[in-house]
Amino acid sequence: MKPLLFLLLAHLLVLTVSAQPEPIPFGTISFEEREMTECSFDKEAEAVILFDRASSTHDEQHHLITDRHTRIKVLKTKGIERGEISIYYYHKDDFEFISNIEAAAYTKDAAGNLITYPLKKANIYRQKVNDYYSVVKFALSDVQVGTIIEYKYVSQMKSYGGLEDWYFQWDIPILYSGYSLVILPNSEFAYQVHKSADLPIVVKNDKNDGSIYFEMRDVAALRDEPYSDAEKDYRQHVEFQLAAYGGAFGSKRKYMTTWDEVSRELSGHTDFGVQLNKNVNAAADLVSKAKAAGSPFAGMSLIYRYLSRTIGWNGYKTRFTQTGLKEAWDKQKGSTADINLLLVNLLRQAGLQADPLLVSERSHGKVRPDYPFLDQFNNVMAYVQIGDKAYVLDAAGSYTPPDMIPINVVNTMGYVVNRKKGGIKLLEEKKKMDQQRILVKASVDEEGSLHGYANIKSYDYNRLARMRTLYQGKEEFQKRYITQRHPSMKTDSINVLNQDNDSLSLDQQIYFTLPASSSGDYKLINLNLFTEMESSPFVSDIRFTNIDHGCSEFMELMCSISLPASLEPETVPKDSRMIMPDTSISFSRFYQYNGNVLSALFRVEIKRPVFTAEEYPYIKEFYKKMIAFMNEPFVLRKKQ
């Protein structure tokens, strides 16, 4: 057998061992496991994984067979939910099946004896999730704080094409995670380890059985954090991809080990490149209209808008077609690949330079240009070049104007599938941002209540976000942007203008009443209205992931407040300005009081969409001070 192709990130700390640890017998609970009450390196954890171990090998038919064994200790009340287990598998064409399920819960009684509650076969059930995936579910009995949960099962797949990445890190800490893989005969697999530089990993090749073994210990939890991009980018894991496979007469063929080979393989794939050469005769009228549209951009926009508003998305994000382009057109429905490869096909027929664009959405993970792994991508879109301007189109997603990059991939990397003009592309957006300008005109009555009108102008990505909420109905829109943020505010009416014109701002006109807030003889007015910045999202002491806003942001709030003759400001807050050392974030606040009119201006600008986890302490402190300035109440008193 040829050796495994070994790809590693920089700063990888690797330890070697002479042998793998012996398998842990099911039901054999150690004294240390029984007595554990907290995780020593993650004391806030509600549960801890004592071990998670799996081994993958094959049978004579080269089926991929994986045995997995997991044990968890419940440490706090919240961890009791770990007793409900779900195991997802790919059932289409009977590709995968889960069997040999065994599970138990171990709980100490009042005398300190360990009582075993085995899983009953009758409590295991299977449920179809969609046309591709099913799930095996079961719940263990008498799970409480201190319970040890254990389960094991076997996954059998038709081929090594289903080989999944192995994750050493969960949302709860893990003491030991190990994975062993026996390589398929006459094949090579590339693998890449992703981990923190300060965490050691064991990697061992065994020439006797052709296996490779990976192990990590004492890995802290990776929890959900606001403005976080893909969790998988930060989870410690090892990634696999087939590098070569056996051919006729003992020959061996490389499989997508360079980007050029990725393009070559995809170009000849029945459910990818071959589809682009098919003639969708039923769309001939649409293509003719695009050719006569007057300009390449107008033709592109016509086809894109038609598909995005006519062909329904079936909910599946795929890189390869499910039904084929002709069937997607006929049935007016398809997966992302069905719709967007159809888009590329029709754009080419209209004489435009269009190619498939493999993308990894922000929630899926970052693309690493140095590693030609197809599994880095979870979706396909269209990439159109008109002159020196490139356009990224997704006719299967939420509608985005053709001159904007979809928010789920903006400022990420994609791969244009074209052997001559393709390659890795930075989907950078320098002009469009999440922008809103808010104008509030209101008056204060004798009791201190605020009655007024707000005009919120949303541009670019802010407009898109609000439009998507509007599609869910005005009630959802009011809940999302008003009720949840200002619970005491009452709205007399909400009007939304320019919904059908992408080139204009989305104007939201709101007539509102905000009840008085008093402190003794004083009336308090908070002018931080409709900004979506009522509180800081950064409250955790520790952060492991980058802060990813997706795009640059700009917010401006202008208030003009008329006061009654009986009230006056006790003091006018001082003007304030804050700016990060690299000018990436700036905040300013200005007040003015003339006659009986109070004017206020708040402005926030975020020039950089991504901040590293190392910058988090500075971002956290900046937001804490900024929000405090924005929420500083304006104090009114009766005139002396």
XYZ file of C-alpha atoms in Angstrom:
640
model
C 0.000 0.000 0.000
C 1.187 3.479 -0.842
C 1.789 5.718 2.161
C -0.869 8.165 3.274
C -0.483 11.656 1.860
C 0.154 13.812 4.932
C -0.836 17.491 4.924
C -0.535 19.614 8.056
C -1.037 23.218 9.074
C 1.875 25.253 10.363
C 2.763 25.113 14.072
C 1.388 21.607 14.441
C 2.593 19.841 17.561
C 2.660 16.081 16.890
C 3.485 13.296 19.306
C 4.090 9.701 18.282
C 3.225 6.611 20.277
C 4.216 2.997 19.967
C 0.685 1.615 20.152
C -2.923 2.646 20.365
C -4.691 2.458 23.736
C -6.622 -0.740 24.356
C -10.388 -0.564 23.687
C -12.459 0.416 26.744
C -14.950 -2.343 27.651
C -18.592 -1.314 27.591
C -20.000 -0.910 31.105
C -16.631 -0.825 32.885
C -16.772 2.406 34.903
C -13.666 3.551 36.745
C -13.584 4.994 40.266
C -12.378 8.349 38.889
C -15.320 8.505 36.497
C -17.800 7.749 39.288
C -16.414 10.406 41.621
C -15.869 13.220 39.117
C -17.926 16.337 39.985
C -16.395 18.932 37.659
C -14.070 19.266 34.691
C -10.719 20.497 35.987
C -9.933 22.605 32.890
C -13.493 23.839 32.192
C -15.274 24.275 35.512
C -18.390 25.884 33.968
C -19.194 22.779 31.903
C -22.609 21.172 32.437
C -21.242 17.823 31.222
C -17.960 16.318 30.112
C -17.121 13.683 27.500
C -15.047 11.059 29.283
C -14.079 9.543 25.961
C -15.195 9.480 22.331
C -13.507 6.808 20.274
C -14.104 5.300 16.837
C -12.370 3.003 14.392
C -13.076 2.708 10.670
C -12.159 -0.229 8.470
C -13.643 -2.138 5.523
C -15.001 -5.540 4.584
C -14.311 -7.594 1.451
C -16.753 -5.451 -0.543
C -14.840 -2.321 0.556
C -17.771 -1.033 2.590
C -16.723 1.557 5.161
C -17.501 0.168 8.624
C -17.145 2.403 11.695
C -17.500 1.375 15.341
C -18.058 4.296 17.695
C -18.098 4.302 21.503
C -18.875 7.396 23.616
C -19.166 8.029 27.367
C -20.416 11.268 28.992
C -20.646 12.430 32.622
C -23.473 14.806 33.636
C -22.131 17.520 35.961
C -24.981 20.038 36.205
C -28.750 20.151 35.711
C -28.438 21.541 32.190
C -26.391 18.484 31.223
C -29.300 16.094 31.845
C -30.459 16.686 28.261
C -27.385 14.719 27.117
C -29.394 11.597 27.891
C -31.329 12.135 24.638
C -29.193 10.811 21.776
C -29.628 11.457 18.047
C -27.478 9.742 15.405
C -27.919 11.087 11.861
C -27.098 9.006 8.781
C -27.370 9.247 4.984
C -30.116 6.829 3.933
C -30.568 7.719 0.227
C -29.982 4.660 -1.971
C -29.347 2.739 1.278
C -25.873 4.271 1.378
C -25.549 4.106 5.184
C -27.175 2.135 7.969
C -26.808 2.341 11.767
C -26.881 -0.933 13.703
C -25.675 -2.713 16.855
C -26.862 0.113 19.112
C -26.097 -0.395 22.774
C -26.535 2.205 25.535
C -26.892 2.562 29.282
C -27.065 5.128 32.080
C -25.178 4.604 35.346
C -26.408 6.416 38.470
C -25.371 6.105 42.096
C -28.092 5.338 44.633
C -28.323 6.737 48.178
C -25.850 4.122 49.416
C -23.317 5.026 46.723
C -23.888 1.900 44.643
C -23.814 2.282 40.879
C -27.169 1.309 39.341
C -27.286 0.448 35.643
C -30.257 1.448 33.462
C -29.752 -0.285 30.088
C -31.440 0.974 26.945
C -34.402 -1.111 25.856
C -34.538 -1.958 22.154
C -38.185 -0.880 22.086
C -37.084 2.676 22.942
C -34.972 3.017 19.792
C -36.755 4.534 16.828
C -35.833 5.821 13.388
C -37.163 8.976 11.790
C -36.829 10.253 8.234
C -35.493 13.829 8.215
C -35.644 14.437 4.457
C -35.020 12.603 1.187
C -31.370 12.142 2.120
C -31.011 11.849 5.873
C -32.615 9.854 8.655
C -31.958 9.853 12.380
C -31.822 7.179 15.062
C -33.127 8.489 18.391
C -33.240 7.099 21.902
C -33.471 8.446 25.443
C -31.894 6.881 28.526
C -33.757 6.470 31.813
C -33.095 8.135 35.162
C -30.494 10.592 33.942
C -29.609 13.114 36.657
C -26.643 15.123 37.884
C -23.835 12.609 38.398
C -25.130 10.106 35.831
C -22.709 8.527 33.362
C -24.158 8.060 29.867
C -22.658 5.492 27.531
C -23.557 4.395 24.015
C -22.017 2.624 21.058
C -23.096 1.741 17.523
C -21.883 0.604 14.115
C -22.181 2.623 10.894
C -21.894 0.778 7.584
C -21.517 2.786 4.343
C -21.404 1.484 0.799
C -18.035 3.100 0.122
C -15.245 5.272 1.523
C -16.904 8.187 -0.274
C -18.834 8.706 2.965
C -15.715 9.095 5.106
C -16.348 12.021 7.471
C -13.982 14.344 9.281
C -13.208 13.477 12.892
C -13.842 16.157 15.525
C -11.887 16.174 18.771
C -13.895 19.083 20.184
C -17.567 19.409 21.148
C -19.693 22.048 22.837
C -18.710 20.432 26.138
C -15.135 19.575 27.179
C -13.624 16.212 26.292
C -11.001 14.226 28.192
C -10.033 11.796 25.455
C -10.873 11.585 21.737
C -9.342 8.979 19.461
C -9.914 7.846 15.887
C -8.370 4.996 13.905
C -8.713 4.642 10.121
C -7.693 1.649 8.018
C -6.915 2.897 4.523
C -8.729 1.248 1.637
C -6.370 -1.075 -0.315
C -4.766 0.432 -3.410
C -5.909 3.930 -2.397
C -4.463 7.046 -0.866
C -6.144 9.555 1.388
C -5.021 13.078 2.096
C -5.671 14.418 5.543
C -5.244 17.759 7.219
C -5.191 18.445 10.950
C -6.785 21.653 12.232
C -5.951 22.545 15.814
C -4.613 25.138 18.188
C -0.846 25.421 18.250
C -0.676 24.784 22.004
C -2.685 21.532 21.958
C -0.666 18.373 21.211
C -1.991 15.623 18.968
C -0.931 12.004 18.647
C -0.594 10.697 15.078
C 0.554 7.109 14.455
C 0.866 5.045 11.273
C 0.714 1.264 11.691
C 2.351 -0.554 8.770
C 1.024 -3.911 9.969
C -2.655 -3.191 9.402
C -2.387 -0.108 7.194
C -4.081 2.156 9.733
C -3.504 5.657 10.983
C -4.487 6.766 14.471
C -5.246 10.261 15.845
C -5.673 11.252 19.473
C -6.196 14.434 21.517
C -6.806 14.868 25.233
C -8.183 17.544 27.579
C -9.834 19.718 24.934
C -11.975 22.579 26.272
C -15.525 23.207 25.007
C -16.266 25.451 22.058
C -19.468 27.320 22.881
C -21.767 29.447 20.738
C -20.681 33.086 20.617
C -22.289 36.184 19.010
C -21.008 37.298 15.586
C -19.208 34.000 15.246
C -18.463 32.496 11.858
C -18.293 28.743 11.238
C -17.752 26.710 14.370
C -15.862 24.065 12.393
C -13.069 26.575 11.679
C -12.232 26.579 15.371
C -13.036 23.015 16.392
C -10.030 20.742 16.691
C -10.456 18.167 13.930
C -8.839 16.119 11.181
C -10.140 16.390 7.622
C -9.982 13.610 5.022
C -10.226 13.441 1.246
C -9.570 10.724 -1.294
C -6.293 11.497 -3.071
C -5.985 8.492 -5.387
C -7.818 5.266 -6.140
C -7.085 1.983 -7.859
C -7.581 1.609 -11.597
C -7.435 -1.232 -14.090
C -4.499 -3.662 -14.004
C -3.192 -2.276 -10.740
C -2.799 1.273 -11.997
C -3.558 4.203 -9.724
C -5.293 7.435 -10.636
C -4.907 10.654 -8.697
C -8.167 12.230 -7.612
C -8.403 15.997 -7.266
C -5.059 16.686 -5.589
C -4.625 20.059 -7.337
C -7.111 22.789 -8.169
C -6.613 22.091 -11.867
C -7.608 18.486 -11.252
C -10.656 19.687 -9.313
C -11.760 21.645 -12.382
C -11.025 18.732 -14.693
C -12.994 16.250 -12.603
C -15.941 18.600 -12.168
C -16.024 19.614 -15.828
C -16.566 16.005 -16.844
C -18.935 15.126 -14.008
C -22.408 14.036 -15.138
C -24.123 16.089 -12.449
C -21.945 19.160 -12.808
C -19.983 20.164 -15.917
C -21.928 17.974 -18.332
C -25.113 19.779 -17.309
C -23.713 23.095 -18.540
C -23.590 21.823 -22.111
C -27.201 20.663 -22.226
C -29.614 22.653 -24.345
C -32.636 23.680 -22.267
C -34.918 24.317 -25.245
C -37.858 25.346 -23.079
C -35.891 28.417 -21.930
C -35.154 29.669 -25.443
C -37.602 32.580 -25.165
C -35.959 33.792 -21.943
C -32.504 33.609 -23.547
C -33.724 35.587 -26.571
C -35.092 38.331 -24.327
C -31.769 38.492 -22.464
C -29.845 38.896 -25.723
C -32.109 41.796 -26.689
C -32.004 43.451 -23.247
C -29.684 46.246 -24.372
C -26.576 45.496 -22.296
C -24.804 42.459 -20.821
C -25.760 43.571 -17.293
C -29.419 43.959 -18.246
C -29.414 40.518 -19.897
C -27.754 38.940 -16.873
C -30.203 40.631 -14.505
C -33.201 39.506 -16.561
C -32.258 35.814 -16.468
C -31.191 35.974 -12.814
C -34.389 37.684 -11.643
C -36.557 35.292 -13.623
C -34.951 32.163 -12.159
C -34.767 33.505 -8.605
C -38.464 34.416 -8.632
C -39.779 31.491 -10.695
C -37.751 28.364 -9.894
C -38.484 27.321 -6.312
C -35.682 26.117 -4.063
C -36.404 22.688 -2.515
C -34.339 23.420 0.599
C -31.239 21.400 -0.325
C -27.810 23.006 -0.681
C -25.816 20.808 -3.015
C -22.705 21.004 -5.177
C -24.082 18.556 -7.742
C -27.466 18.491 -9.434
C -30.187 16.274 -8.019
C -32.677 16.224 -10.886
C -30.812 17.828 -13.800
C -31.353 21.219 -15.382
C -34.177 20.310 -17.743
C -36.244 18.727 -14.988
C -35.609 21.700 -12.679
C -36.928 24.015 -15.403
C -39.943 21.799 -16.155
C -40.893 21.286 -12.508
C -39.960 24.862 -11.536
C -38.105 23.489 -8.512
C -34.677 22.178 -7.586
C -31.647 22.229 -5.307
C -29.106 25.055 -5.250
C -26.987 23.183 -7.823
C -30.005 22.511 -10.068
C -30.971 26.197 -10.073
C -27.550 27.862 -10.185
C -26.046 25.537 -12.786
C -29.184 26.208 -14.829
C -28.433 29.911 -14.334
C -24.871 29.441 -15.636
C -26.165 27.412 -18.574
C -28.677 30.069 -19.664
C -26.237 32.946 -19.133
C -23.755 31.224 -21.419
C -26.460 30.705 -24.034
C -27.121 34.447 -23.823
C -23.469 35.118 -24.695
C -22.194 35.973 -21.204
C -18.998 34.762 -19.553
C -20.469 32.700 -16.711
C -18.967 29.877 -14.660
C -19.942 27.792 -11.633
C -18.624 29.182 -8.358
C -18.022 26.738 -5.518
C -18.588 28.546 -2.226
C -18.281 27.855 1.455
C -20.928 29.889 3.221
C -19.796 31.728 6.307
C -21.598 29.253 8.563
C -19.877 26.326 6.808
C -16.249 27.360 7.211
C -13.282 29.141 5.681
C -11.692 28.049 2.408
C -8.004 27.186 2.528
C -6.526 27.977 -0.902
C -3.491 25.736 -0.394
C -5.577 22.563 -0.017
C -7.688 21.431 -3.014
C -10.353 19.671 -0.937
C -13.797 19.694 -2.544
C -15.439 19.199 0.853
C -14.375 22.714 1.802
C -17.399 23.887 -0.205
C -21.052 23.336 0.612
C -22.790 25.150 -2.235
C -22.477 26.381 -5.805
C -23.417 29.793 -7.242
C -22.804 31.620 -10.529
C -19.799 33.834 -11.267
C -20.268 36.290 -14.143
C -17.575 38.517 -15.623
C -18.711 41.649 -17.499
C -15.758 43.832 -18.455
C -13.642 44.345 -15.344
C -16.584 43.739 -12.998
C -17.431 40.336 -11.492
C -20.876 39.398 -10.205
C -21.834 36.621 -7.782
C -25.389 35.351 -8.230
C -27.436 32.908 -6.160
C -30.813 32.320 -7.786
C -31.675 29.659 -5.189
C -31.232 31.791 -2.082
C -33.011 34.775 -0.619
C -33.133 37.358 -3.372
C -30.086 39.635 -3.520
C -29.752 42.438 -6.111
C -27.414 41.331 -8.919
C -24.864 44.036 -8.095
C -24.438 42.743 -4.522
C -22.621 39.639 -3.293
C -24.952 37.429 -1.209
C -24.420 38.141 2.487
C -23.693 34.492 3.321
C -20.543 34.539 1.144
C -19.494 38.205 1.040
C -15.817 38.634 1.959
C -15.180 34.874 1.789
C -13.285 32.846 -0.828
C -14.820 30.827 -3.645
C -13.519 28.652 -6.452
C -14.432 29.463 -10.061
C -14.614 26.206 -12.024
C -12.873 27.144 -15.262
C -9.499 25.602 -16.128
C -8.330 28.669 -18.081
C -9.865 31.624 -16.247
C -10.900 30.116 -12.930
C -9.263 29.524 -9.581
C -9.664 30.824 -6.042
C -11.380 34.218 -5.903
C -11.801 36.606 -2.987
C -15.453 37.629 -2.973
C -14.634 41.036 -1.603
C -17.108 43.879 -1.238
C -15.651 47.335 -0.648
C -18.598 49.625 -1.429
C -21.745 47.923 -0.147
C -22.220 47.732 3.604
C -24.806 47.258 6.331
C -25.965 50.850 6.475
C -28.868 52.625 8.125
C -29.734 56.247 8.830
C -32.381 57.016 11.418
C -34.224 60.294 11.843
C -36.389 60.766 14.936
C -38.638 63.792 15.440
C -40.596 63.756 18.678
C -42.000 65.860 21.479
C -42.099 65.343 25.217
C -45.409 65.924 27.035
C -45.818 67.293 30.563
C -45.568 63.784 32.025
C -42.334 63.048 30.238
C -43.701 60.652 27.617
C -42.226 60.770 24.132
C -44.535 61.072 21.094
C -42.998 61.082 17.679
C -42.104 59.867 14.237
C -39.107 57.854 13.063
C -37.905 57.424 9.501
C -35.428 54.561 9.174
C -33.579 54.336 5.867
C -31.947 50.953 5.319
C -29.335 50.517 2.591
C -27.521 47.552 1.037
C -27.170 44.627 3.462
C -29.280 46.297 6.146
C -32.041 46.603 3.574
C -31.701 42.917 2.642
C -31.934 41.779 6.264
C -35.065 43.822 6.882
C -36.679 42.774 3.626
C -36.288 39.129 4.600
C -38.019 39.841 7.892
C -40.785 41.701 6.048
C -41.423 38.599 3.929
C -42.448 36.902 7.177
C -45.121 39.554 7.767
C -45.437 42.954 9.420
C -46.095 41.386 12.817
C -42.753 39.605 12.713
C -41.093 42.806 11.496
C -42.537 44.802 14.396
C -41.546 42.113 16.880
C -37.982 41.853 15.558
C -37.162 45.554 15.306
C -39.449 47.276 17.813
C -41.246 45.151 20.418
C -38.233 43.046 21.449
C -36.013 46.126 21.662
C -38.438 48.625 23.183
C -41.042 46.571 25.109
C -42.863 49.644 26.490
C -43.098 51.427 23.126
C -46.510 51.638 21.448
C -46.728 52.094 17.680
C -49.594 53.928 16.033
C -48.596 52.862 12.518
C -45.747 51.392 10.470
C -45.364 52.127 6.768
C -42.665 50.571 4.595
C -41.749 52.181 1.265
C -39.582 51.194 -1.726
C -39.920 47.451 -1.187
C -39.847 46.750 -4.929
C -36.978 49.050 -5.897
C -33.497 47.682 -5.165
C -31.804 50.963 -6.006
C -33.578 52.925 -3.257
C -33.335 52.718 0.503
C -35.982 50.746 2.350
C -37.859 53.483 4.195
C -39.660 52.540 7.404
C -41.960 55.207 8.809
C -42.994 54.617 12.401
C -45.314 56.711 14.567
C -44.751 55.825 18.204
C -45.317 56.662 21.873
C -42.761 55.872 24.559
C -44.065 56.109 28.151
C -42.261 58.313 30.656
C -39.443 57.024 32.808
C -39.067 58.914 36.085
C -36.689 59.120 39.002
C -38.150 61.267 41.738
C -38.901 64.676 40.303
C -36.838 63.989 37.214
C -37.895 62.624 33.800
C -35.423 60.378 31.994
C -35.281 60.116 28.204
C -33.155 57.506 26.430
C -32.551 58.621 22.844
C -30.953 55.338 21.768
C -33.950 54.426 19.601
C -34.205 51.928 16.694
C -30.416 51.432 16.462
C -30.318 47.684 17.293
C -27.528 48.630 19.729
C -29.389 48.726 23.047
C -26.890 46.375 24.692
C -23.458 44.971 23.950
C -23.348 41.482 22.404
C -19.897 40.916 23.889
C -20.248 39.944 27.539
C -18.239 36.725 27.885
C -14.844 36.918 29.550
C -13.278 34.475 27.072
C -13.756 34.087 23.338
C -12.294 31.427 21.040
C -13.710 32.497 17.677
C -13.208 35.537 15.484
C -15.795 38.329 15.453
C -17.301 38.275 11.967
C -19.830 40.966 11.000
C -19.849 39.773 7.396
C -19.443 43.270 5.984
C -18.623 46.815 7.052
C -21.311 48.677 9.003
C -22.515 52.241 9.388
C -25.262 53.596 11.630
C -26.349 57.194 12.127
C -29.128 58.381 14.437
C -30.339 61.988 14.408
C -32.911 63.098 16.988
C -34.829 66.340 17.280
C -36.861 66.470 20.502
C -39.193 69.323 21.430
C -39.610 69.915 25.172
C -42.683 71.414 26.862
C -42.440 74.864 28.421
C -42.536 73.354 31.897
C -39.448 71.136 31.477
C -35.784 71.839 30.875
C -32.577 69.782 30.813
C -30.800 69.540 34.117
C -27.574 69.200 32.195
C -26.674 68.554 28.570
C -24.382 65.494 28.241
C -20.944 66.200 26.882
C -20.002 65.367 23.340
C -18.018 62.130 23.116
C -15.820 60.415 20.575
C -14.111 57.033 20.648
C -11.930 55.376 18.044
C -9.908 52.177 17.914
C -6.133 52.664 17.444
C -6.318 51.304 13.891
C -9.500 53.383 13.192
C -11.423 50.157 12.463
C -14.284 51.197 14.783
C -15.343 54.725 15.615
C -18.147 56.223 17.673
C -19.260 59.793 18.154
C -22.052 61.488 20.105
C -23.066 65.134 19.861
C -25.757 67.082 21.750
C -27.158 70.574 21.256
C -29.933 72.438 23.105
C -31.474 75.575 21.620
C -34.669 77.119 22.957
C -36.850 74.150 23.763
C -35.368 71.770 21.155
C -32.826 69.088 22.000
C -30.763 67.759 19.087
C -28.674 64.606 19.288
C -26.456 62.753 16.829
C -25.036 59.235 17.284
C -22.727 57.743 14.656
C -21.100 54.278 14.624
C -18.790 53.049 11.868
C -17.196 49.608 11.612
C -14.739 49.616 8.719
C -13.408 46.094 9.144
C -15.830 43.127 8.987
C -13.599 40.630 10.833
C -11.725 40.911 14.141
C -9.587 38.125 15.563
C -10.199 36.360 18.849
C -6.999 37.992 20.154
C -8.619 41.408 19.637
C -11.706 40.437 21.607
C -10.765 42.086 24.957
C -10.360 45.454 23.207
C -13.597 45.060 21.223
C -15.471 44.062 24.350
C -14.265 47.110 26.273
C -14.958 49.453 23.345
C -18.542 48.214 23.022
C -19.102 48.433 26.779
C -18.165 52.122 26.819
C -19.929 52.915 23.540
C -23.249 51.387 24.603
C -23.012 53.179 27.951
C -22.634 56.513 26.100
C -25.566 55.703 23.811
C -27.814 54.704 26.708
C -26.913 57.650 28.940
C -30.333 59.154 29.749
C -31.192 62.774 29.088
C -32.436 64.174 32.419
C -35.302 66.674 32.481
C -36.569 68.666 35.446
C -39.266 71.218 36.022
C -38.153 74.726 35.250
C -36.991 76.673 38.294
